[in-house]
Coordinates of C-alpha atoms and ligand atoms in Angstrom, one line a residue:
X10 CA -26.5 14.2 -3.4
X11 CA -25.7 10.9 -1.9
X12 CA -22.4 10.0 -0.2
X13 CA -20.2 6.9 -0.1
X14 CA -20.0 5.7 3.6
X15 CA -17.5 3.2 4.7
X16 CA -19.6 0.5 6.3
X17 CA -17.3 -2.6 6.2
X18 CA -13.6 -3.2 6.7
X19 CA -11.3 -6.3 6.8
X20 CA -7.6 -7.2 6.6
X21 CA -5.6 -10.2 5.8
X22 CA -2.0 -10.5 6.9
X23 CA 0.0 -13.6 5.9
X24 CA 1.3 -15.2 9.2
X25 CA 5.0 -15.6 8.3
X26 CA 7.1 -12.9 10.0
X27 CA 10.5 -11.7 8.6
X28 CA 12.5 -9.9 11.3
X29 CA 15.4 -7.5 10.9
X30 CA 17.6 -10.3 12.3
X31 CA 16.4 -12.6 9.5
X32 CA 17.4 -10.0 6.9
X33 CA 20.8 -9.7 8.6
X34 CA 21.5 -13.4 7.9
X35 CA 22.0 -12.6 4.2
X36 CA 22.4 -8.8 4.0
X37 CA 25.1 -6.5 5.4
X38 CA 22.6 -4.8 7.6
X39 CA 21.5 -4.7 11.3
X40 CA 18.4 -4.4 13.5
X41 CA 19.9 -1.2 14.8
X42 CA 20.2 0.4 11.3
X43 CA 16.8 -0.6 10.0
X44 CA 15.0 0.4 13.2
X45 CA 16.7 3.8 13.6
X46 CA 16.4 4.7 9.9
X47 CA 12.9 3.4 9.1
X48 CA 11.1 2.5 12.3
X49 CA 10.6 -1.1 11.1
X50 CA 11.2 -4.2 13.1
X51 CA 9.4 -6.9 11.0
X52 CA 7.3 -7.4 7.9
X53 CA 5.1 -10.3 6.6
X54 CA 5.9 -12.7 3.7
X55 CA 3.0 -14.3 1.9
X56 CA 2.8 -18.0 1.1
X57 CA -0.3 -17.5 -1.1
X58 CA -1.1 -15.4 -4.2
X59 CA -2.2 -11.8 -3.8
X60 CA -5.7 -12.6 -4.9
X61 CA -6.1 -15.0 -2.1
X62 CA -5.1 -12.4 0.5
X63 CA -7.4 -9.9 -1.2
X64 CA -10.3 -12.3 -1.2
X65 CA -10.0 -13.1 2.5
X66 CA -9.8 -9.4 3.4
X67 CA -12.8 -8.8 1.2
X68 CA -14.9 -11.6 2.7
X69 CA -14.1 -10.1 6.2
X70 CA -15.1 -6.6 5.0
X71 CA -18.4 -7.9 3.5
X72 CA -19.3 -9.7 6.8
X73 CA -18.4 -6.5 8.7
X74 CA -20.9 -4.6 6.6
X75 CA -23.5 -7.3 6.8
X76 CA -23.5 -7.6 3.0
X77 CA -23.7 -10.6 0.7
X78 CA -21.1 -10.7 -2.1
X79 CA -24.0 -10.7 -4.6
X80 CA -24.9 -7.2 -3.3
X81 CA -21.6 -5.8 -4.7
X82 CA -21.9 -3.6 -7.8
X83 CA -18.2 -2.9 -8.1
X84 CA -14.8 -4.3 -7.1
X85 CA -11.7 -2.1 -7.3
X86 CA -8.4 -3.8 -6.8
X87 CA -5.6 -1.4 -5.9
X88 CA -2.1 -2.9 -6.3
X89 CA 1.1 -2.6 -8.3
X90 CA 2.0 -6.3 -7.9
X91 CA -0.7 -8.1 -9.8
X92 CA 0.0 -11.7 -10.6
X93 CA -1.2 -11.2 -14.1
X94 CA -1.9 -8.3 -16.4
X95 CA -4.7 -10.1 -18.3
X96 CA -7.1 -11.1 -16.9
X97 CA -7.2 -8.4 -14.2
X98 CA -7.0 -9.2 -10.5
X99 CA -10.3 -7.8 -9.5
X100 CA -12.0 -10.5 -11.6
X101 CA -10.0 -13.1 -9.6
X102 CA -11.3 -11.7 -6.4
X103 CA -14.8 -11.6 -7.8
X104 CA -14.8 -15.3 -8.7
X105 CA -13.5 -16.3 -5.2
X106 CA -16.2 -14.2 -3.6
X107 CA -18.9 -15.3 -5.9
X108 CA -19.7 -11.6 -6.5
X109 CA -21.4 -12.2 -9.8
X110 CA -23.3 -8.9 -10.1
X111 CA -20.2 -6.7 -9.8
X112 CA -18.0 -4.8 -12.3
X113 CA -14.3 -5.4 -11.6
X114 CA -11.3 -3.1 -12.3
X115 CA -7.7 -2.8 -11.2
X116 CA -6.0 0.5 -10.3
X117 CA -2.2 0.8 -10.1
X118 CA -0.7 4.0 -8.7
X119 CA 1.8 2.0 -6.6
X120 CA 1.5 2.7 -2.9
X121 CA -1.4 5.1 -3.4
X122 CA -3.5 2.5 -5.3
X123 CA -6.0 1.9 -2.5
X124 CA -6.5 5.7 -1.9
X125 CA -6.9 6.4 -5.7
X126 CA -9.3 3.4 -5.8
X127 CA -11.2 4.9 -2.9
X128 CA -11.6 8.2 -4.8
X129 CA -12.7 6.4 -8.0
X130 CA -15.2 4.1 -6.2
X131 CA -16.6 7.0 -4.0
X132 CA -17.2 9.1 -7.1
X133 CA -19.1 6.2 -8.7
X134 CA -21.2 5.7 -5.6
X135 CA -21.9 9.4 -5.2
X136 CA -22.9 9.8 -8.9
X137 CA -25.2 6.8 -8.7
X138 CA -23.3 4.5 -11.1
X139 CA -23.1 1.9 -8.3
X140 CA -24.5 1.6 -4.8
X141 CA -22.2 -0.9 -3.1
X142 CA -18.5 -1.0 -3.8
X143 CA -15.5 -3.0 -2.5
X144 CA -12.2 -1.3 -2.5
X145 CA -9.1 -3.4 -2.0
X146 CA -5.5 -2.5 -1.2
X147 CA -3.2 -5.5 -1.6
X148 CA 0.5 -6.1 -2.3
X149 CA 2.6 -9.2 -2.9
X150 CA 6.0 -7.6 -3.2
X151 CA 8.2 -10.5 -1.9
X152 CA 8.5 -12.4 -5.2
X153 CA 9.4 -9.2 -7.1
X154 CA 12.0 -8.0 -4.5
X155 CA 15.7 -7.8 -5.3
X156 CA 16.6 -9.3 -2.0
X157 CA 20.3 -8.7 -2.4
X158 CA 19.7 -4.9 -2.6
X159 CA 19.7 -3.8 1.0
X160 CA 18.6 -0.3 0.0
X161 CA 15.1 -1.6 -0.7
X162 CA 14.7 -5.2 0.5
X163 CA 14.5 -4.2 4.1
X164 CA 11.6 -1.8 3.5
X165 CA 8.7 -3.8 2.1
X166 CA 6.2 -6.5 3.2
X167 CA 3.1 -8.3 1.9
X168 CA -0.5 -7.9 3.0
X169 CA -4.1 -6.9 2.1
X170 CA -7.1 -5.0 3.4
X171 CA -10.4 -3.9 2.0
X172 CA -13.3 -1.6 2.7
X173 CA -17.0 -1.6 1.6
X174 CA -18.6 1.7 0.4
X175 CA -22.3 2.1 0.5
X176 CA -24.5 4.9 -0.8
X177 CA -25.7 7.0 2.1
X178 CA -27.8 10.2 2.5
X179 CA -25.6 11.2 5.4
X180 CA -22.4 13.2 4.8
X181 CA -20.0 10.3 5.3
X182 CA -17.0 8.7 3.6
X183 CA -14.5 10.8 1.6
X184 CA -15.4 14.5 2.3
X185 CA -12.6 15.7 0.0
X186 CA -9.2 14.7 -1.4
X187 CA -6.3 16.0 -3.4
X188 CA -4.5 13.8 -6.0
X189 CA -1.2 14.7 -7.6
X190 CA 1.9 13.3 -9.1
X191 CA 5.6 14.4 -9.3
X192 CA 6.0 12.8 -12.7
X193 CA 9.4 14.4 -13.2
X194 CA 10.7 12.1 -10.4
X195 CA 9.2 8.9 -11.8
X196 CA 12.6 7.4 -12.3
X197 CA 13.4 7.6 -8.6
X198 CA 11.4 4.3 -8.1
X199 CA 11.3 1.9 -11.0
X200 CA 11.1 -1.9 -10.8
X201 CA 12.6 -3.1 -14.1
X202 CA 11.1 -6.4 -15.2
X203 CA 7.9 -6.0 -13.2
X204 CA 5.9 -5.5 -16.4
X205 CA 6.1 -6.3 -20.0
X206 CA 9.4 -4.5 -20.9
X207 CA 12.5 -6.7 -20.5
X208 CA 14.8 -6.6 -23.5
X209 CA 15.8 -2.9 -23.2
X210 CA 15.9 -2.8 -19.4
X211 CA 18.8 -5.1 -18.8
X212 CA 16.7 -7.8 -17.2
X213 CA 15.7 -11.3 -18.4
X214 CA 12.1 -12.5 -18.3
X215 CA 11.3 -13.3 -14.7
X216 CA 13.9 -11.1 -13.1
X217 CA 13.4 -7.8 -11.4
X218 CA 15.8 -5.0 -10.5
X219 CA 14.9 -2.0 -8.4
X220 CA 16.1 1.5 -9.3
X221 CA 15.6 3.4 -6.0
X222 CA 16.7 6.9 -4.9
X223 CA 15.6 6.7 -1.3
X224 CA 16.6 10.2 -0.3
X225 CA 14.9 11.9 -3.2
X226 CA 11.7 9.8 -2.6
X227 CA 11.9 10.8 1.1
X228 CA 12.0 14.6 0.2
X229 CA 9.2 14.3 -2.3
X230 CA 7.1 12.2 0.0
X231 CA 7.2 14.7 2.8
X232 CA 6.6 17.7 0.5
X233 CA 3.9 15.9 -1.5
X234 CA 1.9 14.6 1.4
X235 CA 2.1 17.9 3.3
X236 CA 0.9 19.9 0.2
X237 CA -1.8 17.4 -0.7
X238 CA -3.0 17.5 2.9
X239 CA -3.2 21.3 2.9
X240 CA -5.2 21.2 -0.4
X241 CA -7.5 18.4 0.8
X242 CA -8.3 20.2 4.1
X243 CA -8.9 23.5 2.3
X244 CA -11.3 21.7 -0.2
X245 CA -13.5 20.5 2.7
X246 CA -13.2 23.6 4.8
X247 CA -11.6 21.6 7.7
X248 CA -8.7 22.7 9.9
X249 CA -6.0 20.3 11.3
X250 CA -7.3 20.7 14.8
X251 CA -10.6 19.1 13.6
X252 CA -8.7 15.9 12.5
X253 CA -9.2 13.2 15.1
X254 CA -6.9 10.6 13.6
X255 CA -4.2 10.5 10.9
X256 CA -3.8 7.1 9.1
X257 CA -0.9 7.8 6.7
X258 CA 1.0 5.7 4.2
X259 CA 3.8 4.0 6.2
X260 CA 7.1 3.8 4.3
X261 CA 9.3 5.3 7.0
X262 CA 8.6 6.5 10.5
X263 CA 10.7 9.6 9.9
X264 CA 8.6 10.5 6.8
X265 CA 5.4 10.2 8.9
X266 CA 6.8 12.4 11.7
X267 CA 7.8 15.1 9.2
X268 CA 4.4 15.1 7.5
X269 CA 2.6 15.2 10.9
X270 CA 4.8 18.1 11.9
X271 CA 4.1 20.1 8.7
X272 CA 0.4 19.4 9.0
X273 CA 0.4 20.5 12.7
X274 CA -0.9 17.1 13.9
X275 CA 0.6 15.6 17.1
X276 CA 2.0 12.1 16.8
X277 CA -0.5 11.0 19.5
X278 CA -3.1 11.4 16.8
X279 CA -1.2 9.3 14.3
X280 CA -1.9 5.6 13.9
X281 CA 1.3 3.6 13.2
X282 CA 1.8 0.0 11.9
X283 CA 5.3 0.6 10.2
X284 CA 7.1 -1.2 13.1
X285 CA 5.2 -4.5 12.6
X286 CA 4.5 -4.6 8.9
X287 CA 7.0 -2.3 7.1
X288 CA 5.7 -0.8 3.8
X289 CA 3.0 -2.9 2.3
X290 CA 2.5 -0.4 -0.5
X291 CA -1.2 -0.3 -1.5
X292 CA -2.2 -2.4 1.5
X293 CA -0.6 -0.1 4.1
X294 CA -3.3 2.5 4.6
X295 CA -6.3 0.1 4.7
X296 CA -4.5 -2.3 7.0
X297 CA -3.7 0.6 9.3
X298 CA -7.3 1.8 9.1
X299 CA -8.6 -1.7 10.1
X300 CA -6.2 -1.9 13.0
X301 CA -7.1 1.6 14.2
X302 CA -10.7 0.4 14.3
X303 CA -9.8 -2.8 16.1
X304 CA -7.8 -0.8 18.6
X305 CA -10.7 1.6 19.3
X306 CA -8.9 4.6 17.9
X307 CA -11.7 5.4 15.5
X308 CA -14.6 7.0 17.4
X309 CA -18.1 7.4 16.0
X310 CA -18.3 10.5 13.8
X311 CA -14.5 10.8 13.6
X312 CA -12.7 12.8 11.0
X313 CA -9.7 10.9 9.6
X314 CA -6.9 12.1 7.4
X315 CA -5.2 9.7 5.1
X316 CA -2.1 11.1 3.3
X317 CA -0.2 8.8 0.9
X318 CA 2.6 8.6 -1.7
X319 CA 3.9 6.0 -4.1
X320 CA 5.8 5.2 -7.3
X321 CA 5.1 7.7 -10.0
X322 CA 5.6 9.6 -7.7
X323 CA 2.0 9.8 -7.0
X324 CA 0.8 11.7 -3.9
X325 CA -2.6 12.2 -2.3
X326 CA -4.5 13.1 0.9
X327 CA -8.0 12.1 1.8
X328 CA -10.3 13.5 4.5
X329 CA -12.8 10.9 5.6
X330 CA -15.8 11.2 7.9
X331 CA -16.7 8.0 9.9
X332 CA -20.2 6.9 10.7
X333 CA -21.7 5.8 14.0
X334 CA -20.7 2.2 13.8
X335 CA -17.1 1.3 14.7
X336 CA -17.6 -2.4 15.2
X337 CA -18.3 -5.2 12.7
X338 CA -21.9 -6.4 12.1
X339 CA -20.6 -9.9 11.5
X340 CA -17.5 -12.0 11.2
X341 CA -16.4 -14.1 8.2
X342 CA -15.0 -17.6 8.6
X343 CA -12.6 -17.0 5.6
X344 CA -9.0 -18.0 6.2
X345 CA -5.9 -18.4 4.2
X346 CA -4.6 -21.9 3.4
X347 CA -2.2 -23.0 6.2
X348 CA 1.5 -22.3 5.9
X349 CA 4.3 -24.6 6.9
X350 CA 7.3 -22.5 6.0
X351 CA 9.1 -19.7 7.8
X352 CA 9.4 -16.3 6.2
X353 CA 13.1 -16.7 5.9
X354 CA 12.7 -20.0 4.1
X355 CA 10.4 -18.5 1.6
X356 CA 12.7 -15.5 1.0
X357 CA 15.7 -17.8 0.6
X358 CA 13.7 -19.8 -2.0
X359 CA 13.1 -16.6 -4.0
X360 CA 16.8 -15.6 -3.7
X361 CA 17.9 -19.0 -5.0
X362 CA 15.6 -18.7 -8.0
X363 CA 16.9 -15.2 -8.7
X364 CA 20.6 -16.0 -8.4
X365 CA 20.1 -18.8 -11.0
X366 CA 19.4 -15.9 -13.4
X367 CA 22.3 -13.7 -12.2
X368 CA 20.1 -10.6 -12.5
X369 CA 21.9 -8.1 -10.4
X370 CA 25.2 -8.1 -12.3
X371 CA 23.5 -7.6 -15.6
X372 CA 21.3 -4.9 -14.3
X373 CA 24.1 -2.7 -13.3
X374 CA 25.1 -2.4 -17.0
X375 CA 21.6 -2.1 -18.3
X376 CA 20.9 0.1 -21.3
X377 CA 18.0 2.4 -20.8
X378 CA 15.2 3.6 -23.2
X379 CA 15.7 7.2 -24.4
X380 CA 12.9 9.3 -23.0
X381 CA 10.7 11.2 -25.5
X382 CA 10.0 14.7 -24.2
X383 CA 6.8 16.6 -25.3
X384 CA 6.9 19.4 -22.7
X385 CA 9.2 21.0 -20.2
Ligands
ACO16 N1 21.5 -1.6 6.2 C1 22.6 -1.0 6.5 N2 23.1 0.1 5.8 C2 22.3 0.5 4.7 C3 21.1 -0.1 4.4 C4 20.7 -1.2 5.1 N3 19.5 -1.9 4.9 N4 20.6 0.6 3.3 C5 21.4 1.6 3.0 N5 22.5 1.5 3.9 C6 23.6 2.4 3.9 C7 23.9 3.1 2.6 O1 24.6 2.3 1.7 C8 24.7 4.3 3.1 O2 26.0 3.9 3.3 P1 27.2 4.9 2.8 O3 27.0 6.2 3.7 O4 28.4 4.1 3.2 O5 27.0 5.2 1.4 C9 24.1 4.6 4.5 O6 23.4 3.4 4.9 C10 23.1 5.8 4.5 O7 22.2 5.7 3.5 P2 21.1 6.8 3.2 O8 20.4 6.5 1.9 O9 21.7 8.1 3.4 O10 20.1 6.5 4.4 P3 18.8 7.3 4.8 O11 18.9 7.8 6.1 O12 18.5 8.2 3.7 O13 17.7 6.1 4.8 C11 16.0 5.1 3.4 C12 17.5 5.4 3.6 C13 15.5 4.4 4.7 C14 15.8 4.3 2.2 C15 15.3 6.5 3.3 O14 15.9 7.3 2.4 C16 13.9 6.3 3.0 O15 13.1 5.8 3.7 N6 13.5 6.8 1.8 C17 12.1 6.6 1.3 C18 11.9 5.2 1.0 C19 10.5 5.0 0.6 O16 9.7 5.7 0.9 N7 10.2 4.0 -0.2 C20 9.0 3.7 -0.7 C21 8.8 4.4 -2.0 S1 7.2 4.7 -2.5 C22 6.3 3.5 -2.1 O17 5.9 3.5 -0.9 C23 6.2 2.3 -3.0

């Protein structure tokens, strides 16, 4: 059987930095609170559409693998913040890359979208449906954020990264994974208005309101990632001491520390980006993977663990075997359009547009859909 080796990688972080001090200019919060409760100091705010960030990251991943865009058979776009539902976003990346021979599909499992996409694309490569696949994790959260809600608005940032999968006879790429979902807790993270349902959710077209139970998500995230890791390792017959590096989803430093402790992995083997980028949802794990490579933390032949969780509440954990090459074959000249505004200016623009709607007040009184129950 063939395998799906990761042969290319690339990231794209928008340049504008939003610091904890910037957030404290309009929220009742502080650098001390955010840093001590989450491990975050700053996050990025994008001045371009998500597809542009995804395309730049993808061009860099293609150059890294030494592939032409026309060699791609499949593009998987993992995200929960697509600019449009129809057409899908993968097709938008395809057109920017000129990858005219590829199929293109979106996957949305919130923060785990890249990892679920990695599973789907790896399975297609292994079964021979495609030979070369591009898997993207990208998120443009800032326009959808309820910036007045300090419970959530300090946590998220924008960004993108991508990997190339290629068919290989060597046992490389995803060795095994576990996918799961605490669907009974799906209401703990809901962004009302970030889809097609407005009228019954107490939001007007264009507004978004975040229902967010941080403590319950925290508990489920730790339990879910620990359980998924145990199952993924058992599936591959690998023990935690054989893990060289853990590249987890990064929603909160304390969540990561708890998962590492449960899994028996020392923090010295965990690669962290949460301080600089916050939670970039689907982009978090691939950006961290790219930066781990850039920092020389991925050695040839390394075994990497990638646990994740996201809205749904989806959970997963992937065990990945790296190949011999840990440096890019080539570099892409692709760059984002230049940006003239500060992150705080962009956020204040979004806030001004939202307050014109008066979303938050109405949302507190929002009627909800009754939930149909088919099973206990
Ligand atoms: N600044 C200052 N105070 C704040 C802030 C803030 N930004 N946010 C909340 N507080 C206050 C609360 O109002 C509360 O005040 P009170 O005691 O007067 O009521 C107090 O701080 C403590 O709040 P807690 O919720 O108990 O704080 P906790 O230590 O649980 O940390 C946090 C909150 C950071 C949200 C944590 O629960 C968490 O990280 N949860 C998981 C979040 C997460 O993973 N999100 C991603 C979801 S899935 C995905 O990745 C898409």
